[in-house]
CSV table of C-alpha atoms and ligand atoms in Angstrom, one decimal:
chain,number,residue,atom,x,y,z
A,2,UNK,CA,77.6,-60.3,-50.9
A,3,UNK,CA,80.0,-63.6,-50.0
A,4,UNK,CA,77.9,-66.9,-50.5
A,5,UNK,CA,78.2,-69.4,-48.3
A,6,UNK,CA,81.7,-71.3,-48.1
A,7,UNK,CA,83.3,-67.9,-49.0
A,8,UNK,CA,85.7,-66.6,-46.9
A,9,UNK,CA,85.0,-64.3,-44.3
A,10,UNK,CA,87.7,-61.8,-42.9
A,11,UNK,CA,86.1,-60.2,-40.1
A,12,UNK,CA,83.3,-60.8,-38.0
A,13,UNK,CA,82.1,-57.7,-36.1
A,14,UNK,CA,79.4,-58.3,-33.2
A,15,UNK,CA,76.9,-55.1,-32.7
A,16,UNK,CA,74.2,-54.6,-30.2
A,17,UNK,CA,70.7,-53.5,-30.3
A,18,UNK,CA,69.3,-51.8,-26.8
A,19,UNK,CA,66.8,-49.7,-25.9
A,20,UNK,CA,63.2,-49.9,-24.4
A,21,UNK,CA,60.8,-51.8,-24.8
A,22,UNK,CA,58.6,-52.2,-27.9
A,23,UNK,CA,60.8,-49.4,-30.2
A,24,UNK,CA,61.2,-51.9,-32.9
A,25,UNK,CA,64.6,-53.3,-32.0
A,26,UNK,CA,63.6,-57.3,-33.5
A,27,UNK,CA,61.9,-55.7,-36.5
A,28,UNK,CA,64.9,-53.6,-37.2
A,29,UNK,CA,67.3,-57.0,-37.3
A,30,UNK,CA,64.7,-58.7,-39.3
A,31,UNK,CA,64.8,-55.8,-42.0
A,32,UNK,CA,68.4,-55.4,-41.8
A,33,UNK,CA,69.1,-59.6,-41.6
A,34,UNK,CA,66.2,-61.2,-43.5
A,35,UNK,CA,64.9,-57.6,-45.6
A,36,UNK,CA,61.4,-59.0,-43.4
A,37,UNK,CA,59.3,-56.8,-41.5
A,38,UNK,CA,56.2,-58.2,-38.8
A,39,UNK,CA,53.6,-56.0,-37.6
A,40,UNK,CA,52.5,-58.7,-35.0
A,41,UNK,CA,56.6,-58.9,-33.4
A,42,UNK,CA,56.4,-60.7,-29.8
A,43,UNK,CA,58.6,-59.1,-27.4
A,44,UNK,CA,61.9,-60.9,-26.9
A,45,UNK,CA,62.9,-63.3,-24.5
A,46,UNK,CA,66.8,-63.6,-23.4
A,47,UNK,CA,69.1,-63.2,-26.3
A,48,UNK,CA,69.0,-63.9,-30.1
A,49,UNK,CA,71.1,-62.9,-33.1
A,50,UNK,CA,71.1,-63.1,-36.6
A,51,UNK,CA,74.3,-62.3,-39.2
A,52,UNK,CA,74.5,-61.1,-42.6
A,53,UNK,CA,78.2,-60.8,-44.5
A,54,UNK,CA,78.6,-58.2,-46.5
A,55,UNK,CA,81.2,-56.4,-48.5
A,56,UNK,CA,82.7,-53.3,-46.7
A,57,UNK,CA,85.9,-52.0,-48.7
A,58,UNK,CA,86.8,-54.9,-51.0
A,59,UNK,CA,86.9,-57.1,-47.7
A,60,UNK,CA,83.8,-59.6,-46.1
A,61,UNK,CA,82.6,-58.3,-43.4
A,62,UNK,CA,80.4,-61.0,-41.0
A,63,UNK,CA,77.7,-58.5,-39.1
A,64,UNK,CA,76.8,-60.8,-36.5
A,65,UNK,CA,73.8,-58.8,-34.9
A,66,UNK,CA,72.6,-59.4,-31.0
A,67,UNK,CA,69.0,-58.5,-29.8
A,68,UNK,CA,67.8,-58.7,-26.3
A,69,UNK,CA,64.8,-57.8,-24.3
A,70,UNK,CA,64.0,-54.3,-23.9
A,71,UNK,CA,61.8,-55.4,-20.8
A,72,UNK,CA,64.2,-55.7,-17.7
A,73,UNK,CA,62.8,-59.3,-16.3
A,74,UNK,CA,63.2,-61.1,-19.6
A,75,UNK,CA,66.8,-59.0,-20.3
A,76,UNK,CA,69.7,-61.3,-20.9
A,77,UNK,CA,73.1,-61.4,-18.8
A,78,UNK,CA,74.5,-57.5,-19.2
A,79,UNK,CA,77.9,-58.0,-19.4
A,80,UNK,CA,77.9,-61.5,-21.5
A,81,UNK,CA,75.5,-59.3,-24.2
A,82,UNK,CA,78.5,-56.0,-24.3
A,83,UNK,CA,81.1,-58.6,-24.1
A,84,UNK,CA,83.4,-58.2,-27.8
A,85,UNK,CA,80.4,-55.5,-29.0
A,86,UNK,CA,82.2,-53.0,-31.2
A,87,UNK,CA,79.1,-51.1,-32.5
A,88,UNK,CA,75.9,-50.6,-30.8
A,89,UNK,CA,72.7,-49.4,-32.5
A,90,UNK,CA,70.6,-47.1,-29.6
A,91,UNK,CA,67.2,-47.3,-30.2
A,92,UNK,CA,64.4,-44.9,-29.4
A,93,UNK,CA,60.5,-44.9,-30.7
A,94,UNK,CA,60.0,-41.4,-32.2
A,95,UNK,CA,56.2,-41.5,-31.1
A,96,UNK,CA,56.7,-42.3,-27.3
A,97,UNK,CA,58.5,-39.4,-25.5
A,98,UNK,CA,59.4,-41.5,-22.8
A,99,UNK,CA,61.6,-44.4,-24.9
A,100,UNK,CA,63.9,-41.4,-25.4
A,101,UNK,CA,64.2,-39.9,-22.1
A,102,UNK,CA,65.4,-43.7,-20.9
A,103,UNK,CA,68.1,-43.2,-23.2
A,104,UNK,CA,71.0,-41.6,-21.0
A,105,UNK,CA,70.3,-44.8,-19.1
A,106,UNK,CA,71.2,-47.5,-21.8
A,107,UNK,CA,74.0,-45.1,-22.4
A,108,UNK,CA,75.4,-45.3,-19.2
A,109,UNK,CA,74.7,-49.4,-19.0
A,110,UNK,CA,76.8,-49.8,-22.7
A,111,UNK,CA,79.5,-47.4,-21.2
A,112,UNK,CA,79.8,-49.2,-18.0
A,113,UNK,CA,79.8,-52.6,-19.6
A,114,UNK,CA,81.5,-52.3,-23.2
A,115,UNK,CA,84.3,-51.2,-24.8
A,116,UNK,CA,85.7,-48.0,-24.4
A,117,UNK,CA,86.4,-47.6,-28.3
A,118,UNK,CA,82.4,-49.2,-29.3
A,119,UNK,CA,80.9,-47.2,-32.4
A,120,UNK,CA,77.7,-45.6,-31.3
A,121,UNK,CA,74.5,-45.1,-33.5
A,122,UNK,CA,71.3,-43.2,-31.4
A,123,UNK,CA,68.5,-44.5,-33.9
A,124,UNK,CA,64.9,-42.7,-33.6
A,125,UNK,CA,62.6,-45.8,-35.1
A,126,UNK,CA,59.4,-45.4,-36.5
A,127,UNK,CA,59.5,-42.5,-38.4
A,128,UNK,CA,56.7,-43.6,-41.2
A,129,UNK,CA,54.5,-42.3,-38.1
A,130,UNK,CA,55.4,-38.2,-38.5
A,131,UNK,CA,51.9,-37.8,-37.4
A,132,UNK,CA,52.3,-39.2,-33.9
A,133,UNK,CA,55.9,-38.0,-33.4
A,134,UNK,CA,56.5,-37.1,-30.4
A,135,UNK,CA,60.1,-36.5,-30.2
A,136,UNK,CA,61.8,-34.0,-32.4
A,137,UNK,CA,64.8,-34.5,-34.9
A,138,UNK,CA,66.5,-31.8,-33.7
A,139,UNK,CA,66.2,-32.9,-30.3
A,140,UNK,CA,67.5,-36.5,-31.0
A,141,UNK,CA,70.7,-34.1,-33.2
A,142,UNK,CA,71.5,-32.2,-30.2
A,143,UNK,CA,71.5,-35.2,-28.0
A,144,UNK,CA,73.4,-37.2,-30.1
A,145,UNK,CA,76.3,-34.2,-30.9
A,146,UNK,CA,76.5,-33.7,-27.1
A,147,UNK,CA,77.4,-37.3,-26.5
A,148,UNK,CA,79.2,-38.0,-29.6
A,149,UNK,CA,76.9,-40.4,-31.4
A,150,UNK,CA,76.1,-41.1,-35.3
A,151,UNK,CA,72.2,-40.6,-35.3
A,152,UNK,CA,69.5,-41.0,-37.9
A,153,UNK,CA,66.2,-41.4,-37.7
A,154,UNK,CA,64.9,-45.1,-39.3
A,155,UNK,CA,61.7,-47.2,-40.5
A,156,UNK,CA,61.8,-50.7,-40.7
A,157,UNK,CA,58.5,-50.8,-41.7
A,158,UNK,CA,59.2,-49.2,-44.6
A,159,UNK,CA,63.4,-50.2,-44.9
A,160,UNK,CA,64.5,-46.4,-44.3
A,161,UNK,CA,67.8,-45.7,-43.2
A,162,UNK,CA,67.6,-49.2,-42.0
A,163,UNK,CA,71.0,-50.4,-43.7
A,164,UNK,CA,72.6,-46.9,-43.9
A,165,UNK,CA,72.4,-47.2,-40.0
A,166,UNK,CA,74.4,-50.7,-39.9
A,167,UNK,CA,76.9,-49.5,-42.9
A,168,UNK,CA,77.9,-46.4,-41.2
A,169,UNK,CA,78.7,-48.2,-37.6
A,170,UNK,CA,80.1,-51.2,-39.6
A,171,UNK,CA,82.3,-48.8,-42.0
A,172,UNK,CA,83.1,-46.9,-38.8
A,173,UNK,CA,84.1,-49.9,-37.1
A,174,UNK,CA,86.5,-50.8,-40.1
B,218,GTP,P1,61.4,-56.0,-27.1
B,218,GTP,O1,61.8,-57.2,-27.7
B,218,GTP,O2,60.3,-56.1,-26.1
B,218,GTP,O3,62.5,-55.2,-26.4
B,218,GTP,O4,60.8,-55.0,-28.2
B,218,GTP,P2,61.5,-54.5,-29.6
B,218,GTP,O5,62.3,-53.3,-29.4
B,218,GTP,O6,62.3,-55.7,-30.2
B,218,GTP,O7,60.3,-54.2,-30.6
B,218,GTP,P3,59.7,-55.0,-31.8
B,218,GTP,O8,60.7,-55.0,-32.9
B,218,GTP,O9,59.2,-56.3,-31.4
B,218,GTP,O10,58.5,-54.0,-32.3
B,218,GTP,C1,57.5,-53.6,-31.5
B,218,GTP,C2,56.3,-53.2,-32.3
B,218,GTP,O11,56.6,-52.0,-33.1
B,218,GTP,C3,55.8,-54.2,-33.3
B,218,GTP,O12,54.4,-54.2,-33.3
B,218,GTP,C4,56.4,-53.8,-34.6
B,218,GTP,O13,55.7,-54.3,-35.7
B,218,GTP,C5,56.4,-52.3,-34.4
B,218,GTP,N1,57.4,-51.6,-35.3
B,218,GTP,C6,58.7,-51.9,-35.3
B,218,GTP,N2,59.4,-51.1,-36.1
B,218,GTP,C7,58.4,-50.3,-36.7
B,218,GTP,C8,58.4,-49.2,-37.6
B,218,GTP,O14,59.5,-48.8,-38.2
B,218,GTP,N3,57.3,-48.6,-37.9
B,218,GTP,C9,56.1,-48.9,-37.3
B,218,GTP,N4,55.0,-48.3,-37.6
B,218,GTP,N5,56.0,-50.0,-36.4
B,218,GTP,C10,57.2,-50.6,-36.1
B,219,MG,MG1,62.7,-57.5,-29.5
């Protein structure tokens, strides 16, 4: 990992949507500050967070945007795509209906971002198998039809947290 005052060669910007309450904020905090909050308030507007890291001998900036999953506190759509070159998709395994909204945040990051933007469907929450309520093979299917990356994450418990960010990062390289 580069220190700070190191040089940085690229800095790639990569958004987080999805509805309401799937764990967006707590996925950045994982992935950012390796932090996790059981008690996250819903966000208001925009915030990001960046981590550098080390993708093919070069340093890579991730420099991470998270908005509001609830429409009235959302920030401007097209500032938020503007310059995205990944995107992290995010559903909540246990409630059915986060991933039925997805085809809409697909059509709102196709409409708005780059043609070329590397795609990851993420299914968060899955230390709750007991209340799943969406299916893996499902979220596969889904994601194969539209030509996503997809895996299925925790940040509660840091799973697939980081493979989810390296593969859109590497893919983005
Ligand atoms: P908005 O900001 O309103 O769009 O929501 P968000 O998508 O940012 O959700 P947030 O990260 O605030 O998380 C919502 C709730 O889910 C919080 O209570 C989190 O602690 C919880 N949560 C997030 N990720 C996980 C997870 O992987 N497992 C479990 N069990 N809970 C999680
Ligand atoms: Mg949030």
């Amino acid at each position: 990992m580069a220190g700070a005052g190191e040089k940085v060669d690229y800095v790639f910007k990569v958004v987080l949507i999805g509805d309401s309450a799937v764990g967006k904020s707590q996925i950045l905090a994982r992935f950012a500050r390796n932090e996790f909050s059981l008690d996250s308030k819903a966000t208001i507007g925009v915030e990001f967070q960046t981590r550098t890291l080390v993708i093919d001998h070069r340093s890579v900036k991730a420099q991470i945007w998270d908005t509001a999953g609830q429409e009235r506190y959302r920030a401007v759509t097209s500032a938020y795509y503007r310059g995205a070159l990944g995107a992290l998709l995010v559903y909540d395994i246990t409630r059915r209906q986060s991933f039925d909204h997805i085809p809409r945040w697909l059509d709102e990051l196709r409409a708005h971002a780059d043609k070329n933007i590397v795609i990851m469907l993420v299914g968060n929450k899955s230390d709750l198998e007991e209340q799943r309520a969406v299916s893996t093979e499902d979220a596969k299917e889904f994601a194969e039809k539209e030509n996503l990356f997809f895996l299925e994450t925790s940040a509660l418990q840091a799973t697939n947290v980081e493979s989810a960010f390296q593969t859109v990062l590497t893919e983005i390289f």
